[in-house]
GROMACS .gro file of C-alpha atoms in nm:
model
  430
    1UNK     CA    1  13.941   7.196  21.086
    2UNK     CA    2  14.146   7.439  20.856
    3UNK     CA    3  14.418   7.361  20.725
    4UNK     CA    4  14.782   7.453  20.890
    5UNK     CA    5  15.093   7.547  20.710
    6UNK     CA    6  15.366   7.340  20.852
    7UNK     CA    7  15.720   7.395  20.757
    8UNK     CA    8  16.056   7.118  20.776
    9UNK     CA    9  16.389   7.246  20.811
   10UNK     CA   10  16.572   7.029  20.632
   11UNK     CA   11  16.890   6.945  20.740
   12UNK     CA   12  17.194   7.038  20.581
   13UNK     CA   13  17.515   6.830  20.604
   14UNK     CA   14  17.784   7.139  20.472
   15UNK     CA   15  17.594   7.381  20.678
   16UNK     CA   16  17.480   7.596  20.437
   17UNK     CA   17  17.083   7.757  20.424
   18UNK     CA   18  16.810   7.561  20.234
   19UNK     CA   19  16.497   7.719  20.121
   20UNK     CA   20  16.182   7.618  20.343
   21UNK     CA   21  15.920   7.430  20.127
   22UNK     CA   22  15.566   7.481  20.235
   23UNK     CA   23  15.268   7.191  20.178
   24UNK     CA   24  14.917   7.222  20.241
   25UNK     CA   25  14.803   6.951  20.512
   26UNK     CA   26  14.538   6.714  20.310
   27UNK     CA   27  14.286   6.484  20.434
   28UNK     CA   28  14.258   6.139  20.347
   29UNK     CA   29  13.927   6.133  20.168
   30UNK     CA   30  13.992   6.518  19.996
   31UNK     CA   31  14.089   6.512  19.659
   32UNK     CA   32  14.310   6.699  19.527
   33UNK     CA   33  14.259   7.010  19.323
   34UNK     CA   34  14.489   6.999  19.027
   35UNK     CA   35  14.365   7.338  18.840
   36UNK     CA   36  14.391   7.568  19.154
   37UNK     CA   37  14.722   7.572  19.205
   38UNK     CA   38  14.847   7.601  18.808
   39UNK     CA   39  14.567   7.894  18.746
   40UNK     CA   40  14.742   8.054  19.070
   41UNK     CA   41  15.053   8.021  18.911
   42UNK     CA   42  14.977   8.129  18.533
   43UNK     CA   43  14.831   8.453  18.702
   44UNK     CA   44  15.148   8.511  18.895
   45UNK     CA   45  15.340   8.506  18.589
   46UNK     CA   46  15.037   8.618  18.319
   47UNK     CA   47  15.269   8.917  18.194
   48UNK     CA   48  15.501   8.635  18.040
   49UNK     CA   49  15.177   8.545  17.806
   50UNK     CA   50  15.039   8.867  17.749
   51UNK     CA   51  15.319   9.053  17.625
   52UNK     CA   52  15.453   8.808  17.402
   53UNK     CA   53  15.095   8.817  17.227
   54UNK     CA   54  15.065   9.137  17.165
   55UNK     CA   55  15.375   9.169  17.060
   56UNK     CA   56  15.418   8.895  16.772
   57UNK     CA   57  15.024   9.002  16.640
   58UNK     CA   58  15.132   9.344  16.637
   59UNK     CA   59  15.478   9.276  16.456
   60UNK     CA   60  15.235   9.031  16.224
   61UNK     CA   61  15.024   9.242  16.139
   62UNK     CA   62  15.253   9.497  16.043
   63UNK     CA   63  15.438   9.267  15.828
   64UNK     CA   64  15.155   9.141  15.654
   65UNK     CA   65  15.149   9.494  15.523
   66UNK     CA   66  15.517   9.386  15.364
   67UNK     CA   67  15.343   9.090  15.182
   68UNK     CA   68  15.260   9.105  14.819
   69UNK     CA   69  14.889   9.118  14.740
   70UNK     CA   70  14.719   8.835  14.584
   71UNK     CA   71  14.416   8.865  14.370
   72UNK     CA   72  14.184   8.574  14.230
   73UNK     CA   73  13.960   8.573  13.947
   74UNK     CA   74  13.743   8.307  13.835
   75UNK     CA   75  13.587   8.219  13.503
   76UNK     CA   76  13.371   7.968  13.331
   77UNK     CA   77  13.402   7.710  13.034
   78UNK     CA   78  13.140   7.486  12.918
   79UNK     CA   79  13.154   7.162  12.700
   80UNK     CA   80  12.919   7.024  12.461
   81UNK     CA   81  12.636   6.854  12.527
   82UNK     CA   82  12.537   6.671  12.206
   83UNK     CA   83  12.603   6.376  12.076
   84UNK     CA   84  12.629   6.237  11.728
   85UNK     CA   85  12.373   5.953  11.733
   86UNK     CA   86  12.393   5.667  11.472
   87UNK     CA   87  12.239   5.330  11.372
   88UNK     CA   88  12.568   5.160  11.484
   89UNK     CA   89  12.755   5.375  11.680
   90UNK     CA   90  12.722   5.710  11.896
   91UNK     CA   91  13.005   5.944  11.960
   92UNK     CA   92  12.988   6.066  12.295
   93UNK     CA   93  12.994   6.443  12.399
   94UNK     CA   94  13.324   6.576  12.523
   95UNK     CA   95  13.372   6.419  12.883
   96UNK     CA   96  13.389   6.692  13.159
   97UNK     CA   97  13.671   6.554  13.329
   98UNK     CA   98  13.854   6.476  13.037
   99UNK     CA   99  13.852   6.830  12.981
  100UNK     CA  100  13.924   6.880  13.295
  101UNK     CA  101  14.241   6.728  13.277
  102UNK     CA  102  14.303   6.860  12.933
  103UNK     CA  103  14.310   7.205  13.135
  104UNK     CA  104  14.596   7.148  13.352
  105UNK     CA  105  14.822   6.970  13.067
  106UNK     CA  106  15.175   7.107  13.093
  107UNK     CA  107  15.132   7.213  12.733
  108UNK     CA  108  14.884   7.496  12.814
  109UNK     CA  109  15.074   7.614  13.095
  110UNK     CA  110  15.381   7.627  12.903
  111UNK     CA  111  15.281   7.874  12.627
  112UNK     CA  112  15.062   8.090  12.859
  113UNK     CA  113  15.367   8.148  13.097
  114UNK     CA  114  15.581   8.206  12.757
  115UNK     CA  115  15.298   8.437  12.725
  116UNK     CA  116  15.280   8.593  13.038
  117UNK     CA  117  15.691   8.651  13.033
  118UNK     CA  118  15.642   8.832  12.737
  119UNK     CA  119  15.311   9.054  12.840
  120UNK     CA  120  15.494   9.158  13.141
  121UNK     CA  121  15.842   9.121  13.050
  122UNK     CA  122  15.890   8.924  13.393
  123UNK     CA  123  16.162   8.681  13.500
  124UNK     CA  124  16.013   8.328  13.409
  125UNK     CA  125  15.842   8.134  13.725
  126UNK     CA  126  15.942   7.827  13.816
  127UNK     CA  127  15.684   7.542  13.658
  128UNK     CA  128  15.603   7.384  13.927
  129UNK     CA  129  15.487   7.690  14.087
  130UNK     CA  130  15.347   7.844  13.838
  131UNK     CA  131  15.080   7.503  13.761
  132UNK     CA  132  14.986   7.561  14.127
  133UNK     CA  133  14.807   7.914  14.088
  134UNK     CA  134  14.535   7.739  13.861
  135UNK     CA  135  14.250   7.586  14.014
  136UNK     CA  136  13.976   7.328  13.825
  137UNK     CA  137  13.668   7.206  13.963
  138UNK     CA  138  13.440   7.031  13.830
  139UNK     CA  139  13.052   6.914  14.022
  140UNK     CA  140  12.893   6.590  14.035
  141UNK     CA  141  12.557   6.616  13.925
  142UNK     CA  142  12.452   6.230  13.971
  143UNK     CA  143  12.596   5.956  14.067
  144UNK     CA  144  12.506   5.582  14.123
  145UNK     CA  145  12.638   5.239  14.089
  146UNK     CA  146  12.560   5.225  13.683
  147UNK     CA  147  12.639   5.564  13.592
  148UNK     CA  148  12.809   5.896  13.700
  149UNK     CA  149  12.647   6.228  13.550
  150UNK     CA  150  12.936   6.540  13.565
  151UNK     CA  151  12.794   6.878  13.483
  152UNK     CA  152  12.917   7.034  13.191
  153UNK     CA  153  13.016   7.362  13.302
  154UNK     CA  154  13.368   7.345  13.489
  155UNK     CA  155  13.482   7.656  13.718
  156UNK     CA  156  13.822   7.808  13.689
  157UNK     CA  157  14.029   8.044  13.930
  158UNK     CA  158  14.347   8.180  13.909
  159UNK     CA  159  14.500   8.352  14.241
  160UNK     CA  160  14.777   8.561  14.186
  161UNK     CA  161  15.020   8.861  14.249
  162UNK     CA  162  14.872   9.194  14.090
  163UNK     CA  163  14.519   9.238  13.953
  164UNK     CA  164  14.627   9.269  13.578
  165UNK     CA  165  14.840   8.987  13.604
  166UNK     CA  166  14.625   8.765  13.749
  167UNK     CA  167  14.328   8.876  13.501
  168UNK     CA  168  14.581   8.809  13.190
  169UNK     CA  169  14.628   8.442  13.333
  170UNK     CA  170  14.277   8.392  13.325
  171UNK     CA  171  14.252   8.479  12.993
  172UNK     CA  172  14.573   8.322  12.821
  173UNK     CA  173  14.456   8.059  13.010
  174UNK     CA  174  14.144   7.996  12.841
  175UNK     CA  175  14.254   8.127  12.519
  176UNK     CA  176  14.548   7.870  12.458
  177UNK     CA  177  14.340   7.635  12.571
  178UNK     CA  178  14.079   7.649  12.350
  179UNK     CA  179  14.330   7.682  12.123
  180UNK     CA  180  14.506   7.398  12.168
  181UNK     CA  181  14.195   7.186  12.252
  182UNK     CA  182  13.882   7.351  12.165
  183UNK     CA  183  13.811   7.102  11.898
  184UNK     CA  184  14.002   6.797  12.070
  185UNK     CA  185  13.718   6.544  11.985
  186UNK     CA  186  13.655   6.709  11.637
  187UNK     CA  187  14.045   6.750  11.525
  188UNK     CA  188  14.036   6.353  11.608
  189UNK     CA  189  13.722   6.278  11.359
  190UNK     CA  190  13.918   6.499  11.088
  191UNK     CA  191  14.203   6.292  11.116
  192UNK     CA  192  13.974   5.968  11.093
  193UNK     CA  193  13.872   6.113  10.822
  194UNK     CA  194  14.132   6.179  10.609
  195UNK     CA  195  14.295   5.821  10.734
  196UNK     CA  196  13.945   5.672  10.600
  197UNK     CA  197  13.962   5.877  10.315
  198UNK     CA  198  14.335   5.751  10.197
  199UNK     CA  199  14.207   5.392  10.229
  200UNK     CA  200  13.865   5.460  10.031
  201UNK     CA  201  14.151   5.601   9.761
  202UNK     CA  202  14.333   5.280   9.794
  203UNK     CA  203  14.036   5.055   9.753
  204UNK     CA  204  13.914   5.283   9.429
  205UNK     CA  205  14.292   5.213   9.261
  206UNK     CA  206  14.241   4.878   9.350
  207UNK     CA  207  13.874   4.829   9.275
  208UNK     CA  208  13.980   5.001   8.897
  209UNK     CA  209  14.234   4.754   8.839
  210UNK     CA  210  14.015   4.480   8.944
  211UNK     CA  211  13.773   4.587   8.712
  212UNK     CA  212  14.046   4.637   8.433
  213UNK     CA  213  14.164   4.297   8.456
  214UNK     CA  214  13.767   4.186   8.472
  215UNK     CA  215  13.675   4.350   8.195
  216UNK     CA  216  13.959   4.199   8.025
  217UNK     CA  217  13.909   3.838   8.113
  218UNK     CA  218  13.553   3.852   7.987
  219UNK     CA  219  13.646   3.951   7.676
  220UNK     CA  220  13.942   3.671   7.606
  221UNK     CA  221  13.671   3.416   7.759
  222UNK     CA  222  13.388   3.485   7.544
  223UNK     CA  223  13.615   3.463   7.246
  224UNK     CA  224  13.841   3.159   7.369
  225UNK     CA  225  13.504   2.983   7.442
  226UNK     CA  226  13.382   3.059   7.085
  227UNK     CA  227  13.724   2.947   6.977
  228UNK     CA  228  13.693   2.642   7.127
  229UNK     CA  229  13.350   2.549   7.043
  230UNK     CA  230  13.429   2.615   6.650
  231UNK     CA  231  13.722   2.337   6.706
  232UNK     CA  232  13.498   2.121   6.882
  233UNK     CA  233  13.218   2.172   6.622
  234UNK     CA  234  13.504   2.087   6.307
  235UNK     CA  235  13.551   1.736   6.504
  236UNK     CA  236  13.187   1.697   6.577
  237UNK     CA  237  12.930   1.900   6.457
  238UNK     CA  238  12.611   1.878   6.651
  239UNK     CA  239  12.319   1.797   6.452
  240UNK     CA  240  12.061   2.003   6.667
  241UNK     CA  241  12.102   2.334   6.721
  242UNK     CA  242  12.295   2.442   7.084
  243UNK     CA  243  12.372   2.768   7.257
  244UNK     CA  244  12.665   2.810   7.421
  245UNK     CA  245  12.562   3.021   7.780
  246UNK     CA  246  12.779   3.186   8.021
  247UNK     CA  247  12.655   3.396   8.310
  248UNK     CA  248  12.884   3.682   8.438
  249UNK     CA  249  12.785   3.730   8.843
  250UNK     CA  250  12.677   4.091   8.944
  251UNK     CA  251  12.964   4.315   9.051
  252UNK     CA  252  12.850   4.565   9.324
  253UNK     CA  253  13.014   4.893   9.388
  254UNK     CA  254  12.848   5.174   9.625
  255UNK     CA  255  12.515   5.167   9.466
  256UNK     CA  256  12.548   5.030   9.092
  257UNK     CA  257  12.518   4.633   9.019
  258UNK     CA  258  12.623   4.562   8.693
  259UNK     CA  259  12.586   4.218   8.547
  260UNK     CA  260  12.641   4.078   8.209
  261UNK     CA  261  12.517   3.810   8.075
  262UNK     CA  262  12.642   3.639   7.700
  263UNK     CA  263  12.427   3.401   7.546
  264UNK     CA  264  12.582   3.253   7.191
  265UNK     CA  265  12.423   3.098   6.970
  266UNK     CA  266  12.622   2.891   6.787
  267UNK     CA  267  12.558   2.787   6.380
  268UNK     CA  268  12.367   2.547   6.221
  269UNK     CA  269  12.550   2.187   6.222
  270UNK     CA  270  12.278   2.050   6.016
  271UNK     CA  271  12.473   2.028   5.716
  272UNK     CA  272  12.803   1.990   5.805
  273UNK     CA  273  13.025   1.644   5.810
  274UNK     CA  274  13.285   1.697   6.114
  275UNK     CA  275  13.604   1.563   6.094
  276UNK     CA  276  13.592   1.247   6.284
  277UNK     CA  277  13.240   1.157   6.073
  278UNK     CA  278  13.494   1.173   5.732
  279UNK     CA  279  13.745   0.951   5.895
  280UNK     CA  280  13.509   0.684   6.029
  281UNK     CA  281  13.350   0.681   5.644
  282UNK     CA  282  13.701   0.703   5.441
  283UNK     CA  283  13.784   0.430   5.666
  284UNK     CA  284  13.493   0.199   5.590
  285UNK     CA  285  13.515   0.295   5.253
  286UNK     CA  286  13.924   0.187   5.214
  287UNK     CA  287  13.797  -0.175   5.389
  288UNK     CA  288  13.545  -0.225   5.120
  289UNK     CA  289  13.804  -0.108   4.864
  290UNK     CA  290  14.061  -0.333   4.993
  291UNK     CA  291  13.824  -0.684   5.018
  292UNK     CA  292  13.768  -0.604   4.669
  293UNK     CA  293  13.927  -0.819   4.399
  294UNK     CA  294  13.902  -0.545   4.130
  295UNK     CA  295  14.234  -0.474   3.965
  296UNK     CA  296  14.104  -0.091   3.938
  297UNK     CA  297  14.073  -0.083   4.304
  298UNK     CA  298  14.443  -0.056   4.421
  299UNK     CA  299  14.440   0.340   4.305
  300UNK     CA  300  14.113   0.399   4.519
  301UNK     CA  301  14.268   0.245   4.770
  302UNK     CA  302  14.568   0.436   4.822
  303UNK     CA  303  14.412   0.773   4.732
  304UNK     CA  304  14.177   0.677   5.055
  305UNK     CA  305  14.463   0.535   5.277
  306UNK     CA  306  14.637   0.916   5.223
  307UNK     CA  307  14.281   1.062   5.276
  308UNK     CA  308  14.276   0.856   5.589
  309UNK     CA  309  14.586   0.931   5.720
  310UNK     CA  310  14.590   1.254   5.654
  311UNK     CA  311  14.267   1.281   5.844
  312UNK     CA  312  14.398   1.137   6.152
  313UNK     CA  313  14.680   1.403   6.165
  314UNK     CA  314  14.422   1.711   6.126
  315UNK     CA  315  14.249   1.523   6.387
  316UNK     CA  316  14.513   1.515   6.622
  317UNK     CA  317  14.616   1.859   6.598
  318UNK     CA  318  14.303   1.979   6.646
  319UNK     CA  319  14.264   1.798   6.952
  320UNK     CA  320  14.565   1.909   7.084
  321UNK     CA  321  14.468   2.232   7.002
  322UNK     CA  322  14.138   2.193   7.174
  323UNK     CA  323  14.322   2.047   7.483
  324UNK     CA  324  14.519   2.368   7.471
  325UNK     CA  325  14.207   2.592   7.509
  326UNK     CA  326  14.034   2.408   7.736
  327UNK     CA  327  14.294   2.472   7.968
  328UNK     CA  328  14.318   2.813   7.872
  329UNK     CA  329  13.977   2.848   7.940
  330UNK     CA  330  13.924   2.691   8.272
  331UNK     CA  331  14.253   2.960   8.366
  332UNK     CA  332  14.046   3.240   8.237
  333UNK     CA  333  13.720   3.149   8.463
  334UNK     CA  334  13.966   3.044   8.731
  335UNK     CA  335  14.105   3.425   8.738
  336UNK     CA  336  13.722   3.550   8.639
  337UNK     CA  337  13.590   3.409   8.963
  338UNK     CA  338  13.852   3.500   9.178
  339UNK     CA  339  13.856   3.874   9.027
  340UNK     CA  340  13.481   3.871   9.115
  341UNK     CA  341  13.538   3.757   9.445
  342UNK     CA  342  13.835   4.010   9.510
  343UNK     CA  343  13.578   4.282   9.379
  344UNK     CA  344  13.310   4.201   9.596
  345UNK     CA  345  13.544   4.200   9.953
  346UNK     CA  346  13.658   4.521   9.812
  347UNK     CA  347  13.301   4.631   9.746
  348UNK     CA  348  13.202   4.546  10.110
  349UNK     CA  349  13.490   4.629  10.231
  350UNK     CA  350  13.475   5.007  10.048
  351UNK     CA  351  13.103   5.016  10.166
  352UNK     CA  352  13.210   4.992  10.579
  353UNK     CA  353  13.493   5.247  10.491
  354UNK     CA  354  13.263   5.514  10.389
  355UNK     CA  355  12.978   5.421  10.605
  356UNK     CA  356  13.185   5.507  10.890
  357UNK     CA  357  13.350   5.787  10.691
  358UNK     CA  358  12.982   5.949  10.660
  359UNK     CA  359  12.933   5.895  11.047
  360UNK     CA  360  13.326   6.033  11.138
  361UNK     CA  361  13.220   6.322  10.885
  362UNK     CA  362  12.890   6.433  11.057
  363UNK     CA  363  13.173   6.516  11.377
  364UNK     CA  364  13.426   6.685  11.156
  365UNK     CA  365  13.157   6.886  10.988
  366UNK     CA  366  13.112   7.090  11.357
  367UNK     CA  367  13.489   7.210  11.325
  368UNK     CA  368  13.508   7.601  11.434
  369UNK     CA  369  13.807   7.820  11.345
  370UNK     CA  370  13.977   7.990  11.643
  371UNK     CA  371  13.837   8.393  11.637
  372UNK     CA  372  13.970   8.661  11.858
  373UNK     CA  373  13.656   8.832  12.053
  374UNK     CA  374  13.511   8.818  12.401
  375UNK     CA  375  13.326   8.447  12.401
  376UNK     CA  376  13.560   8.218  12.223
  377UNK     CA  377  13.418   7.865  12.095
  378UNK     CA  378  13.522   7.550  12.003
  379UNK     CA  379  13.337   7.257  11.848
  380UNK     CA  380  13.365   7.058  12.172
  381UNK     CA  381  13.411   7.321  12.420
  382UNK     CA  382  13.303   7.748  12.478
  383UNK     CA  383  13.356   8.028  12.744
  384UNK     CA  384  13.114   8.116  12.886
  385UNK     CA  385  13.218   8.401  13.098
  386UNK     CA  386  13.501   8.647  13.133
  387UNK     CA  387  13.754   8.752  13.367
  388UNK     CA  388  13.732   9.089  13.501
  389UNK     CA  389  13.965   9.314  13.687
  390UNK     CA  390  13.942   9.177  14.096
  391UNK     CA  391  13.907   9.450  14.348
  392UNK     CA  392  13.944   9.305  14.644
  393UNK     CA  393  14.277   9.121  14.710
  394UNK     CA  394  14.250   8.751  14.891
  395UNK     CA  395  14.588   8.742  15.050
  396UNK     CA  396  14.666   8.859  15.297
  397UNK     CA  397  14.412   8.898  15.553
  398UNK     CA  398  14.604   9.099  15.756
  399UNK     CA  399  14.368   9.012  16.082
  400UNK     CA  400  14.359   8.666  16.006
  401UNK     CA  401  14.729   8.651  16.006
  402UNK     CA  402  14.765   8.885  16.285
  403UNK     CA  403  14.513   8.698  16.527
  404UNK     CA  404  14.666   8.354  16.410
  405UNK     CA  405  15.009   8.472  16.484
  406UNK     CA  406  14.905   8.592  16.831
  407UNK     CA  407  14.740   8.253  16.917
  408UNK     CA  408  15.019   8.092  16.842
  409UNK     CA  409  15.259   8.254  17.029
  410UNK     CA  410  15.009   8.263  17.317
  411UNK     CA  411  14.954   7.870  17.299
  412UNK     CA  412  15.334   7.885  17.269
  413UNK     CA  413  15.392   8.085  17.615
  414UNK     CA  414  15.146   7.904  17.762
  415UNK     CA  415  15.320   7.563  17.682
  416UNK     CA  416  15.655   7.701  17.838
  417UNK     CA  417  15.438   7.798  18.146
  418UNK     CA  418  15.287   7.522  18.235
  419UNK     CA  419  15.613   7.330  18.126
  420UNK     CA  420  15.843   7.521  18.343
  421UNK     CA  421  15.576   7.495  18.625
  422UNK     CA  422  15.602   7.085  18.614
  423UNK     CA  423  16.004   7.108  18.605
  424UNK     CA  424  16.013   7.328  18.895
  425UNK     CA  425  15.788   7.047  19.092
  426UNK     CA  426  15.961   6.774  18.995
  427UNK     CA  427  16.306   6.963  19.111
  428UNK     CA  428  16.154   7.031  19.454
  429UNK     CA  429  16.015   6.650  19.475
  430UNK     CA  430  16.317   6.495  19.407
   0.00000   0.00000   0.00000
């Protein structure tokens, strides 16, 4: 059965004329249709979303034609791939994204936009804006749980107002870079080695004082030793024939070992009475003197009593005098050993210095001198391709902008639409 159109005055207590609302009779078991009714009633009012789209992607694209034009140009840097390889140690290659980061220090973008200010006698950008035209990528090659494998060329792209401008970025980009960092991992191994080359300096001064003062205490020792066996050989005279030995330990430096040996031998005792021998015989010889009843005795004895006595005082003194350089002795060997012992940390000590010095040297030795041309290098890092002039400009795309414009105003109108359609039901249902 179709459907009727039934209409309900409503009544109206001040007597004035309401507006006749008209439903559609519904079954029971009919649902609704929801879409109907709103398509009906965007396409009684579709002029509200047409002409508002056309007109803002008209006006947009027209404006776009106001914008400046922005131009992009891209370039190329590559970083080295070898690596110094020792017995002990390697020194890596220059780490992409270390370089990567090295690229967008604020010290590079400082001087080149000092340097673009001055190219183009232009008011100075703001910073922050200026760091945001410059664009770094860099591309995974590998990457796993144990290791992560970066590839060692890293793209560059600069997007900005005016083709020469944008082309004189890219290269006071680059150039101040490498610059400024070209030989970042090199510049550090010079430094190491002059550092390593002031101590190796030190340790020579040292190691030549040490040696001085070596030199020096051998000399004193051999003769103090001699010294002392002569005093010890006027007390007590050996009757067999003995060598006084000493053995100097072997002093290394880099690669000479000296080591000195001095073997004395010392004289004949054979024939000689020492000291303490006379004493012990003038003193048997005064007892005998002295049991003896001869009258001509007393003389004999007193001649050896002053013999005797003054035997006991040269004794003394040279005892004391041999006490004396026995301690002088044992200071001399004390300071001998401990001067060789000094030398030899020194000597090891010098020998790690320029070990690593010879390693740290092998970097430095790859240190390249910034040269104006097309394809600048660096030790650690290169160009390898330049900017040219862009042709085609990047923003703005005046039908992307127009056609985005237009789609949003249409969403826009549609929203009101359909908006304006639900408050206009709800009015008439309350």
């Amino acid at each position: 059965m179709p459907s009727k159109a039934a209409g309900r005055r409503s009544p109206d207590p001040q007597g004035s004329r309401q507006n006749l609302t008209f439903m559609a009779i519904q079954r029971r078991d009919e649902t609704p249709d929801l879409l109907a009714p709103r398509l009906h009633f965007l396409w009684a009012r579709k002029w509200w979303l047409i002409l508002p789209t056309l007109i803002v992607g008209v006006a947009a694209f027209f404006s776009a034609n106001l914008m400046s034009d922005e131009f992009r140009v891209n370039g190329e840097i590559a970083t080295s791939i070898l690596t110094v390889t020792d017995v002990n140690q390697n020194i890596p290659a220059p780490n992409p994204t270390t370089v990567a980061t090295l690229l967008k220090s604020d010290q590079v973008f400082r001087k080149v936009r000092d340097e673009y200010v001055a190219k183009f006698n232009a008011k100075p950008p703001l910073f922050e804006k200026f760091t945001k035209l410059f664009t770094v990528k860099t591309e995974i090659l590998q990457d796993t749980a144990v290791k992560k494998e970066m590839s060692p060329v890293i793209s560059l792209s600069v997007q900005a107002q005016g083709k020469e401008e944008t082309r004189f970025l890219m290269e006071a980009w680059t150039r101040v870079f490498l610059k400024e960092y070209g030989n970042y991992i090199i510049e550090e191994a010079r430094l190491k080695v002059a550092s390593l080359k002031s101590e190796n300096d030190r340790i020579e001064k040292v190691l030549a004082a040490l040696e001085k003062e070596n030199a020096v205490i051998q000399a004193d020792l051999v003769f103090q030793d001699k010294l002392l066996g002569e005093y010890m050989d006027l007390l007590a005279p050996a009757d067999s024939r003995w060598r006084l030995q000493r053995d100097f330990p072997a002093v290394t430096r880099k690669d000479i070992q000296q080591q000195v040996n001095i073997d004395q031998a010392m004289a004949s005792s054979s024939n000689r009475t020492g000291l303490i021998a006379r004493l012990v015989a003038t003193q048997v010889e005064l007892e005998k003197n002295r049991s003896s009843a001869a009258p001509d005795k007393a003389q004999k004895v007193a001649e050896l009593s002053g013999e005797a006595a003054a035997l006991q005082t040269q004794i003394a003194d040279i005892q004391t005098t041999i006490v004396a350089l026995q301690a002088k002795v044992s200071g001399l060997q004390s300071r001998f050993t401990q001067t060789n012992r000094e030398m030899d940390i020194q000597s090891g000590l010098m020998k790690h210095v320029q070990d690593f010095m010879d390693k740290v040297n092998a970097v430095a030795g790859a240190y390249r001198q910034m040269a104006e041309g097309d394809m600048l290098a660096g030790g650690d890092v290169r160009i390898l391709s330049q900017p040219g002039t862009p042709e085609l400009r990047v923003w703005p795309k005046r039908s992307i902008v127009a056609s985005s414009a237009a789609a949003a105003a249409f969403i826009i109108c549609l929203c009101a639409l359909l908006l304006s359609g639900y408050l206009a039901r709800t009015r008439e249902t309350a």
